[in-house]
mmCIF file of C-alpha atoms in Angstrom:
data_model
loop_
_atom_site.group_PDB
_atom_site.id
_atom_site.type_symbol
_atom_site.label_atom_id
_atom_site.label_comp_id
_atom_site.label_asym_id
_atom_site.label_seq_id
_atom_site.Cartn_x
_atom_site.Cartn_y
_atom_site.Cartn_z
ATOM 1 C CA UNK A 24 -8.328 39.680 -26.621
ATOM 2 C CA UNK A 25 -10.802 39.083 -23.624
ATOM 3 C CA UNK A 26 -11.879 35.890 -25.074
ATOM 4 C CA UNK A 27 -8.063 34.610 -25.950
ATOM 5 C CA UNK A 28 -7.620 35.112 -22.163
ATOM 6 C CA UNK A 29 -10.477 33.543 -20.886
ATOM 7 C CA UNK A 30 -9.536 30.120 -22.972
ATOM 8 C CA UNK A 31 -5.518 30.464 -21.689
ATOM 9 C CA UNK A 32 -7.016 30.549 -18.228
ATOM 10 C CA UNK A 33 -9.256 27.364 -19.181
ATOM 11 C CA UNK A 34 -6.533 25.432 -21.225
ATOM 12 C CA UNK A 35 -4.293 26.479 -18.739
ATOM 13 C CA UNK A 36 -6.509 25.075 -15.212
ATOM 14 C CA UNK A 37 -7.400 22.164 -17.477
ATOM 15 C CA UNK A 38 -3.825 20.458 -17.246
ATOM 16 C CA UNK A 39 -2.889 21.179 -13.065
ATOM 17 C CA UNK A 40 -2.425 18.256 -11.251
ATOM 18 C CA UNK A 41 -4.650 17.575 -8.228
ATOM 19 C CA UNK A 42 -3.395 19.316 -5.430
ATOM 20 C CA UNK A 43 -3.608 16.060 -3.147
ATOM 21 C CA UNK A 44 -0.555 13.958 -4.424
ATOM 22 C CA UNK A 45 1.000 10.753 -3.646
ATOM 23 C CA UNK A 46 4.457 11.281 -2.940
ATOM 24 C CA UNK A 47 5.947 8.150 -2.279
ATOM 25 C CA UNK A 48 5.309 4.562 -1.878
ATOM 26 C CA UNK A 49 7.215 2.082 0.057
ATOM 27 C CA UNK A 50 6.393 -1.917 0.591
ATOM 28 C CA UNK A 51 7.937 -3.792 3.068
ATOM 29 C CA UNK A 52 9.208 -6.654 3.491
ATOM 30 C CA UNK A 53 10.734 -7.376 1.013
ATOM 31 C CA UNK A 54 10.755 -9.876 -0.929
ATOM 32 C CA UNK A 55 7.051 -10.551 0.566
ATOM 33 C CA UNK A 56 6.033 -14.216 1.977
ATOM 34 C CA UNK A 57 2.796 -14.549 2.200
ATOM 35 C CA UNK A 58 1.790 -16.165 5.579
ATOM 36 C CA UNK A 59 4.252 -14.834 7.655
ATOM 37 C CA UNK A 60 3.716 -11.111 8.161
ATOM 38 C CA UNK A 61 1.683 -9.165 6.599
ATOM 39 C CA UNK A 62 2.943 -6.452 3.585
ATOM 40 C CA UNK A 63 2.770 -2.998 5.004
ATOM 41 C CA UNK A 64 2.430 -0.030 2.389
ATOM 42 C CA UNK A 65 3.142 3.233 3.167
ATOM 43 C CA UNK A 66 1.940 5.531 1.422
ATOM 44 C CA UNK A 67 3.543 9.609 1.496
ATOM 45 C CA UNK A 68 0.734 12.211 0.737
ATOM 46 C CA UNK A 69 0.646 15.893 0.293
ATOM 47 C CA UNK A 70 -2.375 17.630 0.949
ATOM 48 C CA UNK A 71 -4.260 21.055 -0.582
ATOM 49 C CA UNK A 72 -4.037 23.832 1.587
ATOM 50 C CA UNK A 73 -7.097 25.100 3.562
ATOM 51 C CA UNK A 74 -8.627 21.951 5.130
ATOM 52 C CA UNK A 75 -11.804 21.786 7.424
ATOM 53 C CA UNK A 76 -11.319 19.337 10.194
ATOM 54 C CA UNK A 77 -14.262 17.895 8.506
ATOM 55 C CA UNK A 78 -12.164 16.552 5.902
ATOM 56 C CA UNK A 79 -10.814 12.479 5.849
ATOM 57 C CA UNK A 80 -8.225 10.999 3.345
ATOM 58 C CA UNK A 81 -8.808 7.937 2.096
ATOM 59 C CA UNK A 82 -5.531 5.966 0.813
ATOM 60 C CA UNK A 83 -6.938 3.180 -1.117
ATOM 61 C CA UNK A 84 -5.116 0.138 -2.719
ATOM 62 C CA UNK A 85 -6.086 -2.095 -5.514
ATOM 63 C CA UNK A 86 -3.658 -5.265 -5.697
ATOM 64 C CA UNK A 87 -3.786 -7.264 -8.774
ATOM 65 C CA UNK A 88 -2.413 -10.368 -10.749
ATOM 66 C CA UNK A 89 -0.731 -9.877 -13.868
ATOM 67 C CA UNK A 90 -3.799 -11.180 -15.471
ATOM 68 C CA UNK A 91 -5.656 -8.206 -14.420
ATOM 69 C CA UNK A 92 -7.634 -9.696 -12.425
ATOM 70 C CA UNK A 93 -7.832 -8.063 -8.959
ATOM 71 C CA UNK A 94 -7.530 -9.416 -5.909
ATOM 72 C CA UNK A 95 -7.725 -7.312 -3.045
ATOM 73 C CA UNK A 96 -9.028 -3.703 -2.048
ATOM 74 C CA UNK A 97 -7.170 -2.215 0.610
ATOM 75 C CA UNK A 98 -8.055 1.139 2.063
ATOM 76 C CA UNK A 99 -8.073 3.425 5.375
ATOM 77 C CA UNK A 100 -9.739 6.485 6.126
ATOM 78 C CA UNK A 101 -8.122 8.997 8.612
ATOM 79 C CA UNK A 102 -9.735 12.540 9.881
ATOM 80 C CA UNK A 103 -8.061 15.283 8.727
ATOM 81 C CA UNK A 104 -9.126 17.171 12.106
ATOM 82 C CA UNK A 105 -5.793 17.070 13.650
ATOM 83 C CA UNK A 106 -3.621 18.007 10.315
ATOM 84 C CA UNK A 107 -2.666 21.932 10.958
ATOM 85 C CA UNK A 108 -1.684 23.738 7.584
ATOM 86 C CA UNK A 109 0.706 25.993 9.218
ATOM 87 C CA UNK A 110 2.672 26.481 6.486
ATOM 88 C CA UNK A 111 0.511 25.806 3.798
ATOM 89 C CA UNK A 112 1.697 22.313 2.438
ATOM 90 C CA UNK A 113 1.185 19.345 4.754
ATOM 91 C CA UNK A 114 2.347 15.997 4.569
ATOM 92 C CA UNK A 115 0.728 13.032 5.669
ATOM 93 C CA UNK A 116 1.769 9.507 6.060
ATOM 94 C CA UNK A 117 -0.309 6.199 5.993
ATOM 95 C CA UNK A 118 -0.388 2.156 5.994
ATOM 96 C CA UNK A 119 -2.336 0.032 4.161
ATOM 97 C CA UNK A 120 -1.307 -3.722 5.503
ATOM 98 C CA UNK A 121 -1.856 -6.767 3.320
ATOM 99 C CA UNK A 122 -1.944 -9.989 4.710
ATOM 100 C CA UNK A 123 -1.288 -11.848 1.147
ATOM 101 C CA UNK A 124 -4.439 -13.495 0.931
ATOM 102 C CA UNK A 125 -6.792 -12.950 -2.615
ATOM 103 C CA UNK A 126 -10.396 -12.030 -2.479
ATOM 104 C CA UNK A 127 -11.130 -15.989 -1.402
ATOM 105 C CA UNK A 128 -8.833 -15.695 1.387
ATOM 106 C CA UNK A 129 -6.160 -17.905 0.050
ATOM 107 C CA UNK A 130 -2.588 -17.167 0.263
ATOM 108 C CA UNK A 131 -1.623 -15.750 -3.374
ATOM 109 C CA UNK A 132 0.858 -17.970 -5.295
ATOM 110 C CA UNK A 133 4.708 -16.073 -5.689
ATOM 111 C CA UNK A 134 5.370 -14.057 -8.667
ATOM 112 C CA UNK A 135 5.057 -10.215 -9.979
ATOM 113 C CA UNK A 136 1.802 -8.108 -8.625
ATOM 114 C CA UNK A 137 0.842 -4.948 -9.245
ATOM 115 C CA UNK A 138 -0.876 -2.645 -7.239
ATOM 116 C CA UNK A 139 -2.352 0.915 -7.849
ATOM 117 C CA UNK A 140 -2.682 3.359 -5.166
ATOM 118 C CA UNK A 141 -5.081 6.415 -5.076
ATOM 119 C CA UNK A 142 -5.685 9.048 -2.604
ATOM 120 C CA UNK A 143 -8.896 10.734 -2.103
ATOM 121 C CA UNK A 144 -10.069 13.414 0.144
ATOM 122 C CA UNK A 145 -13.444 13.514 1.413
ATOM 123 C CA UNK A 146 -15.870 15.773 3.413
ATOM 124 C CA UNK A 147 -18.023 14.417 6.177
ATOM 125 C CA UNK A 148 -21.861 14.986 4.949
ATOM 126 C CA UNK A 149 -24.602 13.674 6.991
ATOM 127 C CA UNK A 150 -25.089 10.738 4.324
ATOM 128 C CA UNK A 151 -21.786 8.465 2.985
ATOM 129 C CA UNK A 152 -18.843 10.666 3.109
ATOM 130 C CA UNK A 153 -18.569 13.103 -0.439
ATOM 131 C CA UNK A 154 -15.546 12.465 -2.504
ATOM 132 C CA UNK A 155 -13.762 16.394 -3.255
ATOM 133 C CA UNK A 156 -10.529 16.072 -4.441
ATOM 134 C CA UNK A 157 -8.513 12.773 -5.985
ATOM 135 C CA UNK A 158 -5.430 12.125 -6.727
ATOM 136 C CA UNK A 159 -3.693 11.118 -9.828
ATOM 137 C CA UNK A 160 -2.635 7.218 -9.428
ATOM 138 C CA UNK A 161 0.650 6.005 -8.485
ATOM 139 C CA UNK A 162 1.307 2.414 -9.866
ATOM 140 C CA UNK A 163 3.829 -0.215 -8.727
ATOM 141 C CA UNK A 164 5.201 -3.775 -8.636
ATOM 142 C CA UNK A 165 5.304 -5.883 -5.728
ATOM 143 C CA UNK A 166 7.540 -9.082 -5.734
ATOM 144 C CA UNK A 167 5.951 -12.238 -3.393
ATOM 145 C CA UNK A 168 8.060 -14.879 -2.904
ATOM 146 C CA UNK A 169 8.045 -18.699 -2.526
ATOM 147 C CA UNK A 170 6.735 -19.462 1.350
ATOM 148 C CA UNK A 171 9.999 -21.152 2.944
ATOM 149 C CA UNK A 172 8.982 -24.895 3.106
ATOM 150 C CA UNK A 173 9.861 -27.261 5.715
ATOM 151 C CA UNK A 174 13.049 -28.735 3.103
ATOM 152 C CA UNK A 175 14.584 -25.661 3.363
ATOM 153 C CA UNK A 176 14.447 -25.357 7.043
ATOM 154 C CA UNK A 177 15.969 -28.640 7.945
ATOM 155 C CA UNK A 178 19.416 -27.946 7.012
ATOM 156 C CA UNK A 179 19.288 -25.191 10.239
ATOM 157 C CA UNK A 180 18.290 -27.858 12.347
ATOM 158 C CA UNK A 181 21.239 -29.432 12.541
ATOM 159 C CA UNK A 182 23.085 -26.544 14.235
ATOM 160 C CA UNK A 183 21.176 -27.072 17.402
ATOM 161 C CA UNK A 184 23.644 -27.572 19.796
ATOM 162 C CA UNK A 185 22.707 -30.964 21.824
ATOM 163 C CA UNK A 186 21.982 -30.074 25.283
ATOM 164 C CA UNK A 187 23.126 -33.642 26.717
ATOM 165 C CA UNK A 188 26.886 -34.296 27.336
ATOM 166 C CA UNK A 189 26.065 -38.167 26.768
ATOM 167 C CA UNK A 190 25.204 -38.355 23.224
ATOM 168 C CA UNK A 191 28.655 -36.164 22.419
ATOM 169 C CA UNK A 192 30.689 -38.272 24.236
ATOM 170 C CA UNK A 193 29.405 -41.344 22.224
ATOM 171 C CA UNK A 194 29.551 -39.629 18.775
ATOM 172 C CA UNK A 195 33.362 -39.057 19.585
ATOM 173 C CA UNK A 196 33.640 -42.491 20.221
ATOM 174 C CA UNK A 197 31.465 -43.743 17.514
ATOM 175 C CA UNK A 198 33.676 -41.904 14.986
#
């Protein structure tokens, strides 16, 4: 019986999620164009109870082509030292900002991307930071869209209103 309880305990520890989560994911703007501003992620976490203030969370962002082949790490780092547990479940929120350009800073043609985001909380050690805890990934779509060219824009143009009197007094007379 001791033994049937030690494996439900394993089996059962074996299948928890990570207690650092992603909760949410937003992207904006939307639809993206590259060149303009950049794509800001946010990215909702929730992290384990008892923290040091030694602790950092590293939100990290892999954006790819539908070909698999990836184009961009994004990531940022923050110091846990000012999140307070005070009730035992905290909640933090972070950007990642993508300025549409692919690992050979072009600007990445329109079409379907996908990214994949992962969360991973680290201690400070006196070496390279020491990974503890990371989160299951959270996977979406991103849509980027055609950069506006200049055909586009010149219908707009022609709702300037003319600033000299002259020229509307001719057209009227003209036509």
């Amino acid at each position: 019986a001791l033994v049937d309880g030690v494996a439900a305990k394993r089996k059962k520890r074996r299948y928890s999620p990570p207690p650092l989560k992603i909760l949410d994911i937003s992207t904006s703007p939307m639809p993206f164009i590259p060149g303009d501003k950049p794509l800001v992620i946010t990215v909702n976490v929730a992290l384990p109870k008892n923290l040091s203030g030694m602790d950092l969370l590293e939100v990290s962002s892999m954006i790819s082509f539908p070909s698999k082949r990836s184009i961009r790490f994004l990531y940022n780092r923050l110091s846990l030292g000012e999140v307070v547990n005070s009730n035992g479940e905290s909640k933090i929120s972070t950007t990642l900002l993508w300025d549409g350009k692919d690992q050979t800073k072009q600007l990445v043609s329109p079409g379907t991307y996908r990214y994949e985001v992962r969360a991973k909380l680290m201690t400070n050690s006196d070496g390279p930071p020491l990974t503890k805890i990371v989160s299951l990934r959270a996977r979406g779509k991103l849509e980027v869209s055609e950069p506006e060219s200049l055909g586009s824009r010149e219908p707009n143009l022609e709702h300037v209103p003319l600033t000299s009197g002259q020229n509307l007094a001719e057209d009227a007379v003209g036509g």
